[in-house]
XYZ file of C-alpha atoms in Angstrom:
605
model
C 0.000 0.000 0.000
C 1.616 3.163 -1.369
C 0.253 6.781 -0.327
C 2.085 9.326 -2.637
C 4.732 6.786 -3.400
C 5.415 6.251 0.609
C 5.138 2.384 1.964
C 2.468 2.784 4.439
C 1.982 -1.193 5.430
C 2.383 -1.764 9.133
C 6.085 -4.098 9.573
C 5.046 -7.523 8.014
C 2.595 -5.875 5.349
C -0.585 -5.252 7.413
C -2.987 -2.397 6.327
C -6.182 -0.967 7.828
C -8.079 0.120 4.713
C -11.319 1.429 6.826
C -9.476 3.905 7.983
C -8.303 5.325 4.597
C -10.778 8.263 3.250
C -10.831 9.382 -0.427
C -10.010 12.846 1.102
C -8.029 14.996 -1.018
C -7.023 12.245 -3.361
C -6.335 12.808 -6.783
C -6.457 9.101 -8.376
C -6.075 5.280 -6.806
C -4.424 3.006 -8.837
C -4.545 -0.547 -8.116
C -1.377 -2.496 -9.924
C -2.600 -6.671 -10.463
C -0.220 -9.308 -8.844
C 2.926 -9.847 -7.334
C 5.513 -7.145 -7.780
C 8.443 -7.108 -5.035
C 10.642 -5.397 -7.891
C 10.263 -2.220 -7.704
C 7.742 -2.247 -4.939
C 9.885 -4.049 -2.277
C 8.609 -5.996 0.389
C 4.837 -6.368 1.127
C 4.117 -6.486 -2.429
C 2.784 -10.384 -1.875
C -0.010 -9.912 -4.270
C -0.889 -6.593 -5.947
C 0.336 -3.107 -5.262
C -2.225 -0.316 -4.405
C -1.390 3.826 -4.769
C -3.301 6.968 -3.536
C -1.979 9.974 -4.864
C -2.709 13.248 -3.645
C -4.342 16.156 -5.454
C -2.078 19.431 -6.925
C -2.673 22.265 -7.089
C -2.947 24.325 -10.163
C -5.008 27.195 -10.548
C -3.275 30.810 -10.625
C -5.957 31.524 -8.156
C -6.259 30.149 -4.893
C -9.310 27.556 -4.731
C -11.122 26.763 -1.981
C -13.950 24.399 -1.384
C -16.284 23.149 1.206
C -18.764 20.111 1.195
C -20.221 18.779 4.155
C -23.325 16.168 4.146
C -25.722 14.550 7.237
C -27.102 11.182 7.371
C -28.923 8.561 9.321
C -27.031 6.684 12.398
C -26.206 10.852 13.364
C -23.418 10.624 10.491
C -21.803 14.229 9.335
C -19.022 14.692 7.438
C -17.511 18.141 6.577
C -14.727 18.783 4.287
C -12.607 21.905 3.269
C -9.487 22.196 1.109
C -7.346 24.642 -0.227
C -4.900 24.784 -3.512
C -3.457 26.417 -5.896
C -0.110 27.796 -7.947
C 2.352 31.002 -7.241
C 5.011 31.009 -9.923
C 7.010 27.919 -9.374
C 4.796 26.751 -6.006
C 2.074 24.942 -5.750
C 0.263 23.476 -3.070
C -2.756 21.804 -1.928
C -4.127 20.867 1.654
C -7.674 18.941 2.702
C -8.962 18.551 5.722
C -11.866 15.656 6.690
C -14.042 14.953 9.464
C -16.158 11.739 9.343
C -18.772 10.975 12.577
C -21.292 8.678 12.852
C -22.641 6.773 15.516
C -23.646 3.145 13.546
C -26.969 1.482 13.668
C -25.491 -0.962 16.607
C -24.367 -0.425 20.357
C -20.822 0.907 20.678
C -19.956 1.243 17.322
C -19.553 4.431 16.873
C -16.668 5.275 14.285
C -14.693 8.861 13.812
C -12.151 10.033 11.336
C -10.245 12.920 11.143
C -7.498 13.212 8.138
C -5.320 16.359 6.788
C -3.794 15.473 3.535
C -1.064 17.938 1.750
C 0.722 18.270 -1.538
C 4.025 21.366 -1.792
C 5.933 21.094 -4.807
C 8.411 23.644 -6.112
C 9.799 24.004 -9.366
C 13.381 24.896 -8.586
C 14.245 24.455 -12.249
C 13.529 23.466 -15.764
C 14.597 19.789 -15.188
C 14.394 19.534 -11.196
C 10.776 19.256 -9.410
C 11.044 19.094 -5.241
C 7.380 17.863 -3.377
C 6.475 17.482 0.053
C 3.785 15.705 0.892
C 1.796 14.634 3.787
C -1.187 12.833 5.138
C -2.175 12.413 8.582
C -5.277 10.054 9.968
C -7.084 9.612 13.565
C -9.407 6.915 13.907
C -11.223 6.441 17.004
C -14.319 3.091 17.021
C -16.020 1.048 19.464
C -15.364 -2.880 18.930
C -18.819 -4.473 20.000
C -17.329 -7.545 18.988
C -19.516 -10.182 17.158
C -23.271 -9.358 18.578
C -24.721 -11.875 16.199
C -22.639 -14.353 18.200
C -22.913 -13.127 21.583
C -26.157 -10.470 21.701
C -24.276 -8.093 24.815
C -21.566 -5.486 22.702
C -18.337 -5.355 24.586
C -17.120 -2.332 25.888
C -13.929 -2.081 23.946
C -12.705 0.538 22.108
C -9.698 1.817 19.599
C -7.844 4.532 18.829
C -5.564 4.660 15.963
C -2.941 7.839 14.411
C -0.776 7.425 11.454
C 1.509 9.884 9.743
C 2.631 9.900 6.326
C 5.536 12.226 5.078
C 7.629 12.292 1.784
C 10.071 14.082 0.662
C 11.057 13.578 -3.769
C 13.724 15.247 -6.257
C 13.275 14.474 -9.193
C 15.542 15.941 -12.112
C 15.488 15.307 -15.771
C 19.329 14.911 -15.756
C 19.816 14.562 -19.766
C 17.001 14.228 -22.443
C 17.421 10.212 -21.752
C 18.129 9.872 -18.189
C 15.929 10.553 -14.914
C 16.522 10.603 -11.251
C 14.706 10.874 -8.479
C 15.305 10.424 -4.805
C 12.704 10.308 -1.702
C 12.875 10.916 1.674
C 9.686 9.049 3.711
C 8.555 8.689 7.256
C 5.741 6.250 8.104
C 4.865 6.376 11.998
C 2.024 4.175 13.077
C 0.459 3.869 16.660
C -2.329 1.421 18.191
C -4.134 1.328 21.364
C -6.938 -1.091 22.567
C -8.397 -0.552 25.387
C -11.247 -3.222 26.982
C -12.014 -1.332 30.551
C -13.774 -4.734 31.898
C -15.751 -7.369 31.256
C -19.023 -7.942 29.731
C -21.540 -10.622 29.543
C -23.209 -13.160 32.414
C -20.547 -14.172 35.008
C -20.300 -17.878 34.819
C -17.482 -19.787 36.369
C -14.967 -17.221 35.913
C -16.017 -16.181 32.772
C -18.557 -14.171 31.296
C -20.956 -15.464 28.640
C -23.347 -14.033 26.060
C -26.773 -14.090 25.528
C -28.572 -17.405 24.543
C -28.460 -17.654 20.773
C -29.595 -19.843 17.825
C -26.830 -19.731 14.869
C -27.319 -20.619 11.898
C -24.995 -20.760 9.163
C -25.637 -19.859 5.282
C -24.965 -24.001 5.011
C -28.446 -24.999 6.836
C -26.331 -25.916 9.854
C -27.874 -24.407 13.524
C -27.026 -24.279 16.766
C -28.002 -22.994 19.946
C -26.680 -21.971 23.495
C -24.838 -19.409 24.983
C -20.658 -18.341 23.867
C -17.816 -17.392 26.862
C -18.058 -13.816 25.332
C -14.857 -12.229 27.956
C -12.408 -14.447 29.428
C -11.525 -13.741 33.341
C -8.143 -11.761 33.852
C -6.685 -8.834 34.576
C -8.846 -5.494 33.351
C -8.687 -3.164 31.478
C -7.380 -5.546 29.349
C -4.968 -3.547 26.939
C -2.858 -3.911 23.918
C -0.625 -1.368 21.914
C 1.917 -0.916 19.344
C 4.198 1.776 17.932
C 6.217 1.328 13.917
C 8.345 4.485 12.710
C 9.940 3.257 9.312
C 12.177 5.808 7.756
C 13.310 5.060 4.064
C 15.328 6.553 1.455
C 14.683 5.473 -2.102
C 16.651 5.970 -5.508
C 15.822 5.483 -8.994
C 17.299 6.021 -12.285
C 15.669 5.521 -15.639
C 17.347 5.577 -19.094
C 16.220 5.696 -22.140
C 19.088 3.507 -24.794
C 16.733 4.099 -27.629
C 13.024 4.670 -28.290
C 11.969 1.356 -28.027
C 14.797 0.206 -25.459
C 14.874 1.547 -21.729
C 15.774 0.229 -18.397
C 15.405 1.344 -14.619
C 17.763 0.491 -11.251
C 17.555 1.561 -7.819
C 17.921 1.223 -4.212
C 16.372 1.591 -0.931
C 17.007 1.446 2.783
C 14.622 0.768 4.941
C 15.216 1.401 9.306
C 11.883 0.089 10.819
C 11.551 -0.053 14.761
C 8.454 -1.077 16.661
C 7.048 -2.692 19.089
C 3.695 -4.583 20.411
C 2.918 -4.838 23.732
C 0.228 -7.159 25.214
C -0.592 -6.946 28.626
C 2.998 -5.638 29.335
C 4.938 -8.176 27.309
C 6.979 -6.129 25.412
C 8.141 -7.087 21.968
C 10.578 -4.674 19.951
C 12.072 -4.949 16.944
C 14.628 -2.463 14.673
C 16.018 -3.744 11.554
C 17.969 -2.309 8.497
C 17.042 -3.243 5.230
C 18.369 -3.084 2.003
C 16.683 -3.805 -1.588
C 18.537 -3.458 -4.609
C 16.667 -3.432 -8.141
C 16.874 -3.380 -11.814
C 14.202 -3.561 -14.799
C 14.471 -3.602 -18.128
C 11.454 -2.209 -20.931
C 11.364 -2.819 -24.739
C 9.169 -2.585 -27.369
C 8.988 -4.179 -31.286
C 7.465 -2.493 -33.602
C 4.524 -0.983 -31.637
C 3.719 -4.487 -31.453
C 4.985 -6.233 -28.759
C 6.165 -5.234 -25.337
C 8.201 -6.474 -22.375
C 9.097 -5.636 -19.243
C 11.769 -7.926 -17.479
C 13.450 -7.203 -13.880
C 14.727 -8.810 -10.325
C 14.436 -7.398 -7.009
C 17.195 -8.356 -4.188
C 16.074 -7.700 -0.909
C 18.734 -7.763 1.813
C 16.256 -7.754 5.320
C 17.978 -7.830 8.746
C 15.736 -10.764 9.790
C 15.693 -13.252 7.084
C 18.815 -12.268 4.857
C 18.732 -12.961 1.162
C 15.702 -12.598 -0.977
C 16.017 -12.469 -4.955
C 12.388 -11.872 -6.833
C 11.764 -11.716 -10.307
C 8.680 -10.416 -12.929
C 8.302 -10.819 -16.504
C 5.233 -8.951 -18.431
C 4.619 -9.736 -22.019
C 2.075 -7.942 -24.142
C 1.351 -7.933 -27.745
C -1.257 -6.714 -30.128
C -2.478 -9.363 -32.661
C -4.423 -6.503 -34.341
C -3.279 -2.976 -33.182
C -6.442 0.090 -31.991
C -8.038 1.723 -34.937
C -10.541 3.521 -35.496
C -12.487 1.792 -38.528
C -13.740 -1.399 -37.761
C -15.823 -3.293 -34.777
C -12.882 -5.092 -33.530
C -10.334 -3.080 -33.484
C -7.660 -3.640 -31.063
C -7.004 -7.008 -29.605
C -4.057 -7.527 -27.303
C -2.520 -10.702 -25.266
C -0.837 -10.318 -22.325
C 0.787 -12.468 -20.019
C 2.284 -11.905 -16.310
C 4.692 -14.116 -14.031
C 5.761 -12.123 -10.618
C 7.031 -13.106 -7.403
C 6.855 -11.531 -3.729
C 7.943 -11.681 -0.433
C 6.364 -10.358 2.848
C 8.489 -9.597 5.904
C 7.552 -11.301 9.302
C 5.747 -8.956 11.607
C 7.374 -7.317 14.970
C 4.803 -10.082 16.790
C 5.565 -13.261 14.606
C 9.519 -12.723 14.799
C 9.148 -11.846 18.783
C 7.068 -15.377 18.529
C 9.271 -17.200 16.052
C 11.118 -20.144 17.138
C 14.493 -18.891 16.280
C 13.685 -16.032 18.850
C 12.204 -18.168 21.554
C 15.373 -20.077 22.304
C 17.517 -16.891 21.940
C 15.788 -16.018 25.330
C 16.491 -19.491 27.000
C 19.517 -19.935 28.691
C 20.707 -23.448 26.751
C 19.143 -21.800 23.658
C 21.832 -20.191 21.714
C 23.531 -23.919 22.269
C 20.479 -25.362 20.421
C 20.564 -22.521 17.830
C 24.259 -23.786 17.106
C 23.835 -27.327 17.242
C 20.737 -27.604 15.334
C 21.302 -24.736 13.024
C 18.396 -23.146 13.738
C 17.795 -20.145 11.188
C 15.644 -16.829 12.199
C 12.219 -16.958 10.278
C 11.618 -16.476 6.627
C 9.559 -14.305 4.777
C 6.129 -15.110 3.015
C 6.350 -15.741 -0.165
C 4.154 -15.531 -3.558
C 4.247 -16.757 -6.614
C 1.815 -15.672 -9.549
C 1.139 -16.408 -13.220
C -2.085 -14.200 -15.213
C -2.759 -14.553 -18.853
C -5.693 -13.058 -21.061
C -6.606 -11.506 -24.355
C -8.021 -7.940 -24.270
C -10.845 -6.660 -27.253
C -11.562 -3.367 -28.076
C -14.869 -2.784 -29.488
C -17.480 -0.669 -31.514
C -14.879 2.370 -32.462
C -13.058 2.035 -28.680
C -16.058 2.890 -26.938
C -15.699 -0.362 -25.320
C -13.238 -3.105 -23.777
C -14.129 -6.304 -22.872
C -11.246 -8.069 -21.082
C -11.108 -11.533 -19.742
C -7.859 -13.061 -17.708
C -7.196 -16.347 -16.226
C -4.551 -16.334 -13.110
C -2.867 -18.898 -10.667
C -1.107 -17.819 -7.018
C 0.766 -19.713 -5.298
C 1.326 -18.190 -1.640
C 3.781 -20.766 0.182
C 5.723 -20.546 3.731
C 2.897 -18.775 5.215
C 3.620 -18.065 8.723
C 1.744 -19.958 11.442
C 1.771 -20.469 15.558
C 2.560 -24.255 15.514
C 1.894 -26.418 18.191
C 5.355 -27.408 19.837
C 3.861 -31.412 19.248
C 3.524 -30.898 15.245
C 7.105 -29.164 14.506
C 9.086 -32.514 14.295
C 6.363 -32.686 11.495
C 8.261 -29.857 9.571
C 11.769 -30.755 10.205
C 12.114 -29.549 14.039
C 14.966 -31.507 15.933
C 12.761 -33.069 19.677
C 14.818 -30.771 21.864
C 14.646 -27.938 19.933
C 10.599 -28.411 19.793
C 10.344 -29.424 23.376
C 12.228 -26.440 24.477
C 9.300 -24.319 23.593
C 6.481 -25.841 25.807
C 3.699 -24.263 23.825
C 5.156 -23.516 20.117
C 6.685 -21.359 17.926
C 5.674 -19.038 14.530
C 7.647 -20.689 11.525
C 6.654 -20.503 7.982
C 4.375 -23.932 7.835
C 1.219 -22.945 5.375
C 0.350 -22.833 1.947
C -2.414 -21.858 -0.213
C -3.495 -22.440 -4.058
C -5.799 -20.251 -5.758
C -6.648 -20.517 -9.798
C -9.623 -18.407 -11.093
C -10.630 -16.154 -14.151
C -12.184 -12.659 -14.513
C -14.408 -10.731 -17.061
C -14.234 -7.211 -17.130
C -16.199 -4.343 -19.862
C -16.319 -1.110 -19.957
C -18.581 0.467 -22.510
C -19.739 4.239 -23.214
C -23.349 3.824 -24.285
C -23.440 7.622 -25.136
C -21.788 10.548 -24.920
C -23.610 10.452 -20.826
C -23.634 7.234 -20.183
C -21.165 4.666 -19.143
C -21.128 1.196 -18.428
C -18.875 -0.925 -16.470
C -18.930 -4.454 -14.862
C -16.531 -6.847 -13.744
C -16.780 -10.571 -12.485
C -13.988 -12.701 -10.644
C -14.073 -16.626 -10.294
C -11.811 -17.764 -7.411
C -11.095 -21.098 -6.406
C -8.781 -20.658 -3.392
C -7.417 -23.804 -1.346
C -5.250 -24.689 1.633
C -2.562 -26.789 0.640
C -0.328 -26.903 3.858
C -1.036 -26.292 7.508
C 0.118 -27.310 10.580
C -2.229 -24.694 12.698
C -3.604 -26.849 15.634
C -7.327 -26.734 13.790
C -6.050 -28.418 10.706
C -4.305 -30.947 12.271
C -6.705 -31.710 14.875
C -10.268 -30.409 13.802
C -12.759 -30.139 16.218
C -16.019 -32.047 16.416
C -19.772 -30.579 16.877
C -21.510 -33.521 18.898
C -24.562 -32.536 17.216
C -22.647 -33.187 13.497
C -20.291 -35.753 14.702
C -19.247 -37.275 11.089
C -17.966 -33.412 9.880
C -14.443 -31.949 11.024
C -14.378 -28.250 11.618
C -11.229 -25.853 11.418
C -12.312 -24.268 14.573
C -9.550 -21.154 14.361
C -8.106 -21.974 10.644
C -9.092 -23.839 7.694
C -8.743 -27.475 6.736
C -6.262 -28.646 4.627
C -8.160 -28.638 1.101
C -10.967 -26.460 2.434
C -10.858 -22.464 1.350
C -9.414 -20.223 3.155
C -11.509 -17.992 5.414
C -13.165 -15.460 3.563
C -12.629 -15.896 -0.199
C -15.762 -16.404 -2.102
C -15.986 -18.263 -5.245
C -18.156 -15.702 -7.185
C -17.769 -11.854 -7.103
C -18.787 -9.144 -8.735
C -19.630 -5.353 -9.145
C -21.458 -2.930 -11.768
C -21.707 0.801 -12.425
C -24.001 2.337 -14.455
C -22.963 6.399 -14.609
C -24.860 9.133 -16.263
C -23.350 12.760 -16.466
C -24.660 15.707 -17.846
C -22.908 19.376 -17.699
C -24.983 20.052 -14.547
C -26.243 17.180 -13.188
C -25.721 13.105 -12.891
C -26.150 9.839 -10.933
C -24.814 6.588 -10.734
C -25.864 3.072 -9.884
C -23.553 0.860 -8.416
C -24.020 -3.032 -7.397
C -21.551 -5.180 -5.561
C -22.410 -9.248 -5.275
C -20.822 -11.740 -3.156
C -21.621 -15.819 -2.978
C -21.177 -18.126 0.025
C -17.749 -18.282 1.556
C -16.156 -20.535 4.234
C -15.481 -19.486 7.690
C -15.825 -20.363 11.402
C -17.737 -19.346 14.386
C -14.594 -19.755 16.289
C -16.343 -19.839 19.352
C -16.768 -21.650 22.668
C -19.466 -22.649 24.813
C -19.849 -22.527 28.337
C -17.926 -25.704 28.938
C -15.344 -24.904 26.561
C -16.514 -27.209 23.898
C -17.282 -27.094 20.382
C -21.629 -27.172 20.472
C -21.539 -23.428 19.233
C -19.020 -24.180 16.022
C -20.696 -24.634 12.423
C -19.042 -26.590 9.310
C -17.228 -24.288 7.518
C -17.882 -25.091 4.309
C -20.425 -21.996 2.866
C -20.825 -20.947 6.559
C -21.189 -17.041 5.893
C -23.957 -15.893 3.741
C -24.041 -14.181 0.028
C -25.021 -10.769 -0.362
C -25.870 -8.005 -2.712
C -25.184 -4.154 -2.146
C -27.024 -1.326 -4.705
C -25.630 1.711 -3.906
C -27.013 5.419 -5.717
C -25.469 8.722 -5.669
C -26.880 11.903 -7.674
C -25.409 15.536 -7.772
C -26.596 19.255 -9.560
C -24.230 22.122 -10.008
C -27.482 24.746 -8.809
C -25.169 27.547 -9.504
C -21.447 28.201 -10.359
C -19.529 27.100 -7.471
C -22.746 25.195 -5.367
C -23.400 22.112 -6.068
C -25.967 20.136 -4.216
C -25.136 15.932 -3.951
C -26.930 12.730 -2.352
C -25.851 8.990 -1.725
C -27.773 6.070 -0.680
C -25.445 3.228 0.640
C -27.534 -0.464 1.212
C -30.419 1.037 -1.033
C -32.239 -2.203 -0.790
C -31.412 -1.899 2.781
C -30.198 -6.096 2.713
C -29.278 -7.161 6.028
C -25.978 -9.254 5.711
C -22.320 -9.973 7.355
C -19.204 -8.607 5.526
C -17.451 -10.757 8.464
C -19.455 -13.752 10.273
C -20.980 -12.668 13.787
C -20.948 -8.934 12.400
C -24.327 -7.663 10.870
């Protein structure tokens, strides 16, 4: 995840995208697959960029929108931008309340976005920008499961800065250089414990679930373990990096790229005052290469080598391949169809909690463990990796005003870290003492997944007003390898005694969590000089997932087969807007406009 070209992916490549606002954005692009080239690290499967808007007009421009809804939602924001000579600049500011449909849920965000750039001459460009975001929500946690919200809440700030030069060095050679600051900090905060004291616990409210599978149950779920309250958990990442690249152009058709960057990160988690810090010093090193035949055919070849203080040497590769079997014109039905093919690779760093709870680190903090390290050659943990192939043909149609697209892909994501039980790692390799040494387990890189699938994709403009678009994704995901404790020992449901359930992970050659086979989304857009609207509907089948609860007694009554446990879905959304006079313009949205109850997540309506 990229904001303004600055990594913005907590340490090991997690991102919370409900807290990211449109605000002040210019464009999001969203680049398909693996691509740890040029994107480093974190770039597992696809690489996603918000860019922020410029300013541009010789006067300065300022606007204001602000809109109320139901749930006592407001949102107000202003923003300001323009040019002076060789300046220009742009700030936003956002404010987001609302207080949700459901008990302590409420959700607030407040984000300041800027763009400064300065022209210092012909060939050299210098921006800052910045983007700063405060969350603050409730976590009810599931009430579907439980019917009594928890008291929990969350408050989240993270800071984006960047610093880029870029000069035009020679008519056939750029450089650039950035300067980038990502700080992210956490806090959790449960104050005590809700539900119906029951031996030391506290349990919901008696419910009947029923999964989208026709499997039901009924009783009450332990809701809040007993402990220490407020129960509390924070973390802290600052990740300072300094990035090069050069581009050259050999020839028209013939151009390559190389670079650099250095990465400090430093963090910590800290759960219930265990205290886990990490700093590291990364390197990547990279180099691409473009070409071109005869306006014809393309390709884009180039390796990443990723030096990472944790898990050493990493070397990733990507090839792209296009060609057009008939190029775009402009006088005929068909006219443009191109082929395309993809293979990437990608890595993903371990997080600050998985290498504090990797095996390699549990014995460094034993006193016989750096013996066991030597003997046994224990090595520190590895990163995720990815591998990816997509291939497809795309048509242009009826004079360009249309492109119908359709691509078939395969992803391999292998070495998947996972907290395995300290009984099942002499199943991957783990020497006895080294696995009885750590009573409960370690995080090592145990799991795998498969996914192969095919999307459709058109675009169309029906008239000069009106605009069609629809995609539709086929996924067939599946867990090849894992030695999580709910794989290799799946629970049982006495009421469905003949069906295993992954009671905190998936199965071996069941889905993963979460991944539906069928998906899907269409806009239709009309736009006038004054006025427009849009329609906009998002569909979603049956995916697997669990319950992962517990009843009273700590057994398995309240879990559900996974297989097409959470429900399918369909959103229609509608927006309109009318410019009333120069400057004004007046705007609706209707989110839900069916107003269809479902669960993005199981347990959350």
């Amino acid at each position: 995840m990229l904001i303004d070209g600055i990594p913005a992916n907590d340490i090991g490549g997690a991102f919370e995208f409900a807290n990211l606002s449109t605000s002040g954005a210019n464009r999001v692009e969203v680049f398909r697959g693996a691509n740890s080239v040029l994107y480093g690290p974190d770039a597992l499967g696809s690489v996603i960029q918000v860019t922020t808007r410029r300013g541009s007009s010789g006067v300065p421009e300022f606007t204001y929108s602000a809109d109320d809804g139901n749930f006592h939602t407001l949102r107000q924001e202003a923003s300001l931008g323009g040019a002076f000579h060789q300046f220009d600049y742009f700030t936003d500011f956002m404010d987001f309340e609302t207080q949700n449909s459901l008990p302590n849920s409420s959700f607030h965000n407040g984000t300041f976005s800027g763009n400064f750039g300065w022209q210092a001459k012909q060939s050299t460009d210098v921006r800052f920008t910045i983007r700063h975001t405060a969350t603050g929500l409730g976590d009810p946690n599931a009430l579907a499961f439980y019917g009594i919200p928890d008291d929990a809440f969350q408050r989240e700030q993270d800071t984006y800065m960047g610093l880029k030069v870029q000069n035009q060095t020679t008519s056939q050679w750029r450089n650039s250089l950035q300067l980038t600051s990502t700080t992210l900090r956490f806090n959790y905060d449960e104050p005590a414990p809700e539900g119906i004291p029951f031996g030391g616990n506290y349990l919901g409210n008696p419910v009947t679930l029923c999964g989208a599978n026709g499997f039901c149950s009924s009783g009450q779920a332990i809701l809040d373990y007993g402990g220490t309250y407020p129960s509390l958990f924070n973390s802290h990442t600052a990740v300072q990096s300094l990035y090069g690249l050069s581009n050259y152009d050999f020839m028209p058709d013939l151009s390559a790229s190389a670079g650099i960057r250095y990465d400090h990160e430093s963090g910590y988690t800290n759960s219930a005052g265990t205290l886990s810090p990490t700093s590291r010093n990364n390197f990547d090193y990279f180099m691409e290469a473009h070409g071109s035949l005869g306006h014809r055919a393309f390709a884009t070849a180039g390796v990443g080598l990723e030096d990472n203080a944790v898990y050493g040497f990493a070397a990733t590769p990507r090839v792209s391949i296009a060609y057009y079997v008939r190029r775009p014109s402009s006088g005929s039905f068909f006219n443009g169809t191109k082929l395309r093919f993809n293979y990437g690779t990608g890595i993903d760093e371990p997080s600050i909690f998985n290498q504090g709870s990797s095996l390699y680190n549990l014995l460094s903090t034993l006193p016989n463990g750096p013996q066991l390290i030597s003997q046994y050659r224990v090595s520190p943990i590895g990163p995720e990796r990815s591998r990816d192939f997509d291939w497809g043909v795309e048509q242009l149609l009826w004079g360009g005003r249309a492109r119908l697209g359709a691509t078939g892909f395969r992803e391999s994501f292998f070495d998947l870290v996972a907290f395995v039980d300290n009984s099942l790692l002499p199943q991957l390799g783990v020497p006895g003492p080294v696995a009885a040494a750590v009573p409960f387990g370690a995080a090592v890189n145990s799991d795998s997944y498969r996914s192969l699938g095919a999307e459709v994709e058109l675009e169309a403009r029906l008239s000069p007003e009106l605009r069609l678009q629809g995609e539709y994704t086929y996924t067939d995901a599946v867990v090849t390898q894992s030695f999580a404790s709910s794989a290799q020992a799946p629970a049982f449901n006495p009421a469905f005694p003949n069906i295993p359930i992954g009671a905190f992970s998936p199965l071996i050659g069941g889905r993963p969590f979460g991944r539906p086979r069928n998906s899907g989304s269409m806009a239709l857009i009309f736009s006038k000089r004054r006025f427009g609207m849009s329609a906009t509907g998002y569909f979603v089948s049956r995916s697997d997932y669990s319950t992962f609860l517990s009843d009273e007694n700590f057994g398995n009554t309240l879990l559900l087969p996974n297989r097409n446990l959470l429900n399918s879905y369909q959103l229609i959304d509608w927006s309109g807007w009318f410019e009333a006079h120069c400057g004004v313009t007046f705007y609706t949205s209707i989110g839900n406009l069916l107003s269809e109850h479902y669960q993005g997540a199981v347990g959350y309506p």
